[in-house]
Amino acid sequence: MNRIERLVCNTMPAPPARRDLFGEALARLFEAAATCAACADACLADPEVAELRRCIRLNSSCGDLCSTTARVIARLGSEPGLARAQLPSCALACRLAAEECERHAATHAPCAVCAEACRACEQACERLLSSLGPAEAARH
Amino acid sequence: MNRIERLVCNTMPAPPARRDLFGEALARLFEAAATCAACADACLADPEVAELRRCIRLNSSCGDLCSTTARVIARLGSEPGLARAQLPSCALACRLAAEECERHAATHAPCAVCAEACRACEQACERLLSSLGPAEAARH
Amino acid sequence: MNRIERLVCNTMPAPPARRDLFGEALARLFEAAATCAACADACLADPEVAELRRCIRLNSSCGDLCSTTARVIARLGSEPGLARAQLPSCALACRLAAEECERHAATHAPCAVCAEACRACEQACERLLSSLGPAEAARH
Amino acid sequence: MNRIERLVCNTMPAPPARRDLFGEALARLFEAAATCAACADACLADPEVAELRRCIRLNSSCGDLCSTTARVIARLGSEPGLARAQLPSCALACRLAAEECERHAATHAPCAVCAEACRACEQACERLLSSLGPAEAARH
């Protein structure tokens, strides 16, 4: 994911946050979006699909939220309030998806990798959020 | 948007919330996603594009969040915690986009319609959220 | 979906196509995106989930494609080549999802409504595409 | 982007295509989605925004199409016809976005990186498409 970090760290006009945390979050959000999409489809193909419903749902919602949060984050410089409101919801989705994937990581290989990507994304979201300083009026 | 309400109100297996509020939210979320996409592009085409940057950004983020929140809401029955975490962020995006659109509604016709759609969506999100009852562990 | 049609038919600065076909396509694309999201989740909750895998997959892909095609279409005025390239793929997804939903429409009520929405969207995409005139260099 | 390639190359149950080309396409699609989102916002912030409108539009459509095509591709094993129909449209969006970004790569640093990511994605889409073999009934 070098190009994303290069773009953010070397070329963005106004630094919207600590550039390293910003680049890391963007990279992890798109990585988790990808692993969630692939993991949801692998679970759907599994003979035990009925036992994997929650995993499919959480992967689907987490993937949707990661993709969208990444776009909102890309506009962080101008709308920090929206980013601050959106990051906790995305981190929650990553945590729930990671916890669920971890439950069958031993027997479902895609879940093991996806759990790892979701944990990394959760942490990147939390770190970026912490670096943004106290909220003013993000939540109404 | 009758088909969305018909699908939700008449056919969904497990009622995930008050069906009327759920169908209304789904319909308003996709409506706002559509008007935000069209309004952002109309603003970008405007000779005064430099003055409309914030409107373009907020419309873009609001449209992204509405589309994704609608998908998360569609899985409300099984993951109410995620829906509860995501609705306030989406309502905030709708409010900010509506406020910005209202500022030039008098001179930019697409903004007038988009402001209306965003306000309707903000209210639908708030109403659905209120109906979900007290949060348990949605926010960590 | 009156606001979408009002925005497109009454306020868009440069008419990107026949406004009625454009507004209709935008409305149908977001409607199908909504019914596909709700139908995929209803199928996933079904006791016969194993028999509904293809329906879940096609609904998921169709919903993704409808949402994105709607955004590409919203920029139709400036990039007609992209719209022309994207509409057939979206119409195909709608047709496949409709055919699959129709197969169990008699026993699964959400599929019956979703099939209808997908057919309406397929036709709206085809009509808009026909109105755009012969392609020049849309496909490379 | 190692986790995406690991997930696809080592863990996916049914090989949907040459795994290396599949993993590469998924990684490039999400990378381009990220750089397009960041580049569109950097262009919108530019004092010469009026001259960058086409770049903003193409980046926006390309980012949307890359995200969605990645999800459709993740379901490639079961629905190759849809993947085959969608890849050319996505490759076209990547090519148009790359060409436009290249025009001001010398003076706009984000465009230089984004052009590179879009070219890499265009090629990954083309390679994956070539590997899928002759179409049967993907286009109607």
CSV table of C-alpha atoms in Angstrom, one decimal, chain D:
chain,number,residue,atom,x,y,z
D,1,MET,CA,-1.3,-5.0,0.9
D,2,ASN,CA,0.1,-8.4,1.9
D,3,ARG,CA,-3.0,-9.5,3.8
D,4,ILE,CA,-5.2,-9.3,0.7
D,5,GLU,CA,-2.8,-11.4,-1.3
D,6,ARG,CA,-2.4,-13.8,1.6
D,7,LEU,CA,-6.1,-14.2,2.0
D,8,VAL,CA,-6.7,-14.8,-1.7
D,9,CYS,CA,-3.7,-16.9,-2.5
D,10,ASN,CA,-3.6,-19.1,0.5
D,11,THR,CA,-7.1,-19.4,1.9
D,12,MET,CA,-9.8,-18.9,-0.6
D,13,PRO,CA,-11.8,-22.2,-1.0
D,14,ALA,CA,-12.3,-22.4,-4.7
D,15,PRO,CA,-9.7,-20.8,-7.0
D,16,PRO,CA,-11.8,-18.3,-9.0
D,17,ALA,CA,-9.0,-17.4,-11.4
D,18,ARG,CA,-5.3,-17.5,-11.4
D,19,ARG,CA,-4.8,-16.6,-7.7
D,20,ASP,CA,-1.9,-14.2,-8.3
D,21,LEU,CA,-3.9,-12.2,-10.9
D,22,PHE,CA,-7.0,-12.2,-8.7
D,23,GLY,CA,-5.0,-11.0,-5.6
D,24,GLU,CA,-3.2,-8.4,-7.6
D,25,ALA,CA,-6.5,-7.0,-9.1
D,26,LEU,CA,-8.1,-6.9,-5.6
D,27,ALA,CA,-5.1,-5.1,-4.2
D,28,ARG,CA,-4.9,-2.6,-7.1
D,29,LEU,CA,-8.6,-1.9,-7.1
D,30,PHE,CA,-8.6,-0.9,-3.5
D,31,GLU,CA,-5.4,1.1,-3.9
D,32,ALA,CA,-6.8,3.1,-6.7
D,33,ALA,CA,-10.0,3.6,-4.8
D,34,ALA,CA,-7.9,5.2,-2.0
D,35,THR,CA,-5.7,7.4,-4.2
D,36,CYS,CA,-8.7,8.6,-6.3
D,37,ALA,CA,-10.5,9.7,-3.1
D,38,ALA,CA,-7.5,11.5,-1.8
D,39,CYS,CA,-6.6,13.0,-5.2
D,40,ALA,CA,-10.2,14.3,-5.8
D,41,ASP,CA,-10.1,16.1,-2.5
D,42,ALA,CA,-6.7,17.6,-3.1
D,43,CYS,CA,-7.9,18.9,-6.5
D,44,LEU,CA,-11.0,20.3,-4.9
D,45,ALA,CA,-8.8,22.2,-2.4
D,46,ASP,CA,-6.6,23.6,-5.2
D,47,PRO,CA,-6.8,27.3,-6.1
D,48,GLU,CA,-7.2,26.2,-9.7
D,49,VAL,CA,-10.2,24.1,-8.9
D,50,ALA,CA,-12.1,25.3,-11.9
D,51,GLU,CA,-9.4,23.8,-14.2
D,52,LEU,CA,-9.5,20.5,-12.3
D,53,ARG,CA,-13.2,19.7,-12.6
D,54,ARG,CA,-12.7,16.9,-15.0
D,55,CYS,CA,-10.0,15.4,-12.8
D,56,ILE,CA,-12.3,15.6,-9.8
D,57,ARG,CA,-15.2,13.9,-11.7
D,58,LEU,CA,-13.0,11.2,-13.2
D,59,ASN,CA,-11.4,10.5,-9.9
D,60,SER,CA,-14.8,10.3,-8.2
D,61,SER,CA,-16.2,7.9,-10.7
D,62,CYS,CA,-13.1,5.8,-10.9
D,63,GLY,CA,-12.9,5.5,-7.1
D,64,ASP,CA,-16.6,4.4,-7.0
D,65,LEU,CA,-16.1,1.9,-9.8
D,66,CYS,CA,-12.9,0.5,-8.3
D,67,SER,CA,-14.5,-0.1,-4.9
D,68,THR,CA,-17.6,-1.8,-6.4
D,69,THR,CA,-15.6,-3.8,-9.0
D,70,ALA,CA,-13.5,-5.2,-6.2
D,71,ARG,CA,-16.6,-6.5,-4.5
D,72,VAL,CA,-18.0,-8.0,-7.7
D,73,ILE,CA,-14.5,-9.6,-8.3
D,74,ALA,CA,-14.6,-11.0,-4.8
D,75,ARG,CA,-17.6,-13.1,-5.9
D,76,LEU,CA,-15.8,-14.1,-9.1
D,77,GLY,CA,-15.9,-17.8,-8.4
D,78,SER,CA,-19.6,-18.0,-8.5
D,79,GLU,CA,-20.5,-15.3,-11.0
D,80,PRO,CA,-17.7,-15.0,-13.6
D,81,GLY,CA,-20.1,-13.5,-16.1
D,82,LEU,CA,-20.7,-10.4,-14.0
D,83,ALA,CA,-17.0,-10.0,-13.3
D,84,ARG,CA,-16.3,-10.2,-17.0
D,85,ALA,CA,-18.9,-7.6,-17.8
D,86,GLN,CA,-17.7,-5.2,-15.1
D,87,LEU,CA,-13.9,-5.3,-15.6
D,88,PRO,CA,-13.8,-3.5,-18.9
D,89,SER,CA,-15.9,-0.6,-17.6
D,90,CYS,CA,-13.6,-0.3,-14.6
D,91,ALA,CA,-10.5,-0.5,-16.7
D,92,LEU,CA,-11.9,2.3,-18.9
D,93,ALA,CA,-12.5,4.5,-15.8
D,94,CYS,CA,-8.9,3.8,-14.7
D,95,ARG,CA,-7.5,4.7,-18.1
D,96,LEU,CA,-9.5,8.0,-18.3
D,97,ALA,CA,-8.6,9.0,-14.8
D,98,ALA,CA,-4.9,8.2,-15.4
D,99,GLU,CA,-4.8,10.2,-18.6
D,100,GLU,CA,-6.4,13.2,-16.9
D,101,CYS,CA,-4.1,13.0,-13.9
D,102,GLU,CA,-1.1,12.6,-16.1
D,103,ARG,CA,-2.0,16.0,-17.7
D,104,HIS,CA,-1.2,17.9,-14.5
D,105,ALA,CA,1.1,15.4,-12.8
D,106,ALA,CA,4.1,17.8,-13.3
D,107,THR,CA,2.4,20.5,-11.3
D,108,HIS,CA,0.1,18.6,-9.0
D,109,ALA,CA,1.9,16.0,-6.9
D,110,PRO,CA,-1.2,14.0,-5.8
D,111,CYS,CA,-2.2,13.6,-9.4
D,112,ALA,CA,1.2,12.0,-10.2
D,113,VAL,CA,0.8,9.3,-7.6
D,114,CYS,CA,-2.9,8.8,-8.5
D,115,ALA,CA,-2.1,8.4,-12.2
D,116,GLU,CA,0.4,5.7,-11.3
D,117,ALA,CA,-2.1,3.8,-9.1
D,118,CYS,CA,-4.8,4.1,-11.8
D,119,ARG,CA,-2.5,2.7,-14.5
D,120,ALA,CA,-1.5,-0.2,-12.3
D,121,CYS,CA,-5.2,-0.9,-11.7
D,122,GLU,CA,-6.1,-0.7,-15.3
D,123,GLN,CA,-3.4,-3.2,-16.2
D,124,ALA,CA,-4.4,-5.5,-13.3
D,125,CYS,CA,-8.0,-5.5,-14.5
D,126,GLU,CA,-7.0,-6.2,-18.1
D,127,ARG,CA,-4.7,-9.1,-17.0
D,128,LEU,CA,-7.4,-10.7,-14.9
D,129,LEU,CA,-9.9,-10.3,-17.7
D,130,SER,CA,-7.6,-11.9,-20.2
D,131,SER,CA,-7.1,-14.9,-17.9
D,132,LEU,CA,-10.9,-15.5,-17.6
D,133,GLY,CA,-11.1,-17.0,-21.1
D,134,PRO,CA,-13.7,-16.3,-23.8
D,135,ALA,CA,-17.0,-14.9,-22.7
D,136,GLU,CA,-20.1,-17.0,-23.1
D,137,ALA,CA,-23.2,-15.0,-22.2
D,138,ALA,CA,-21.9,-12.2,-20.1
D,139,ARG,CA,-23.3,-9.5,-22.4
D,140,HIS,CA,-26.8,-9.8,-23.5
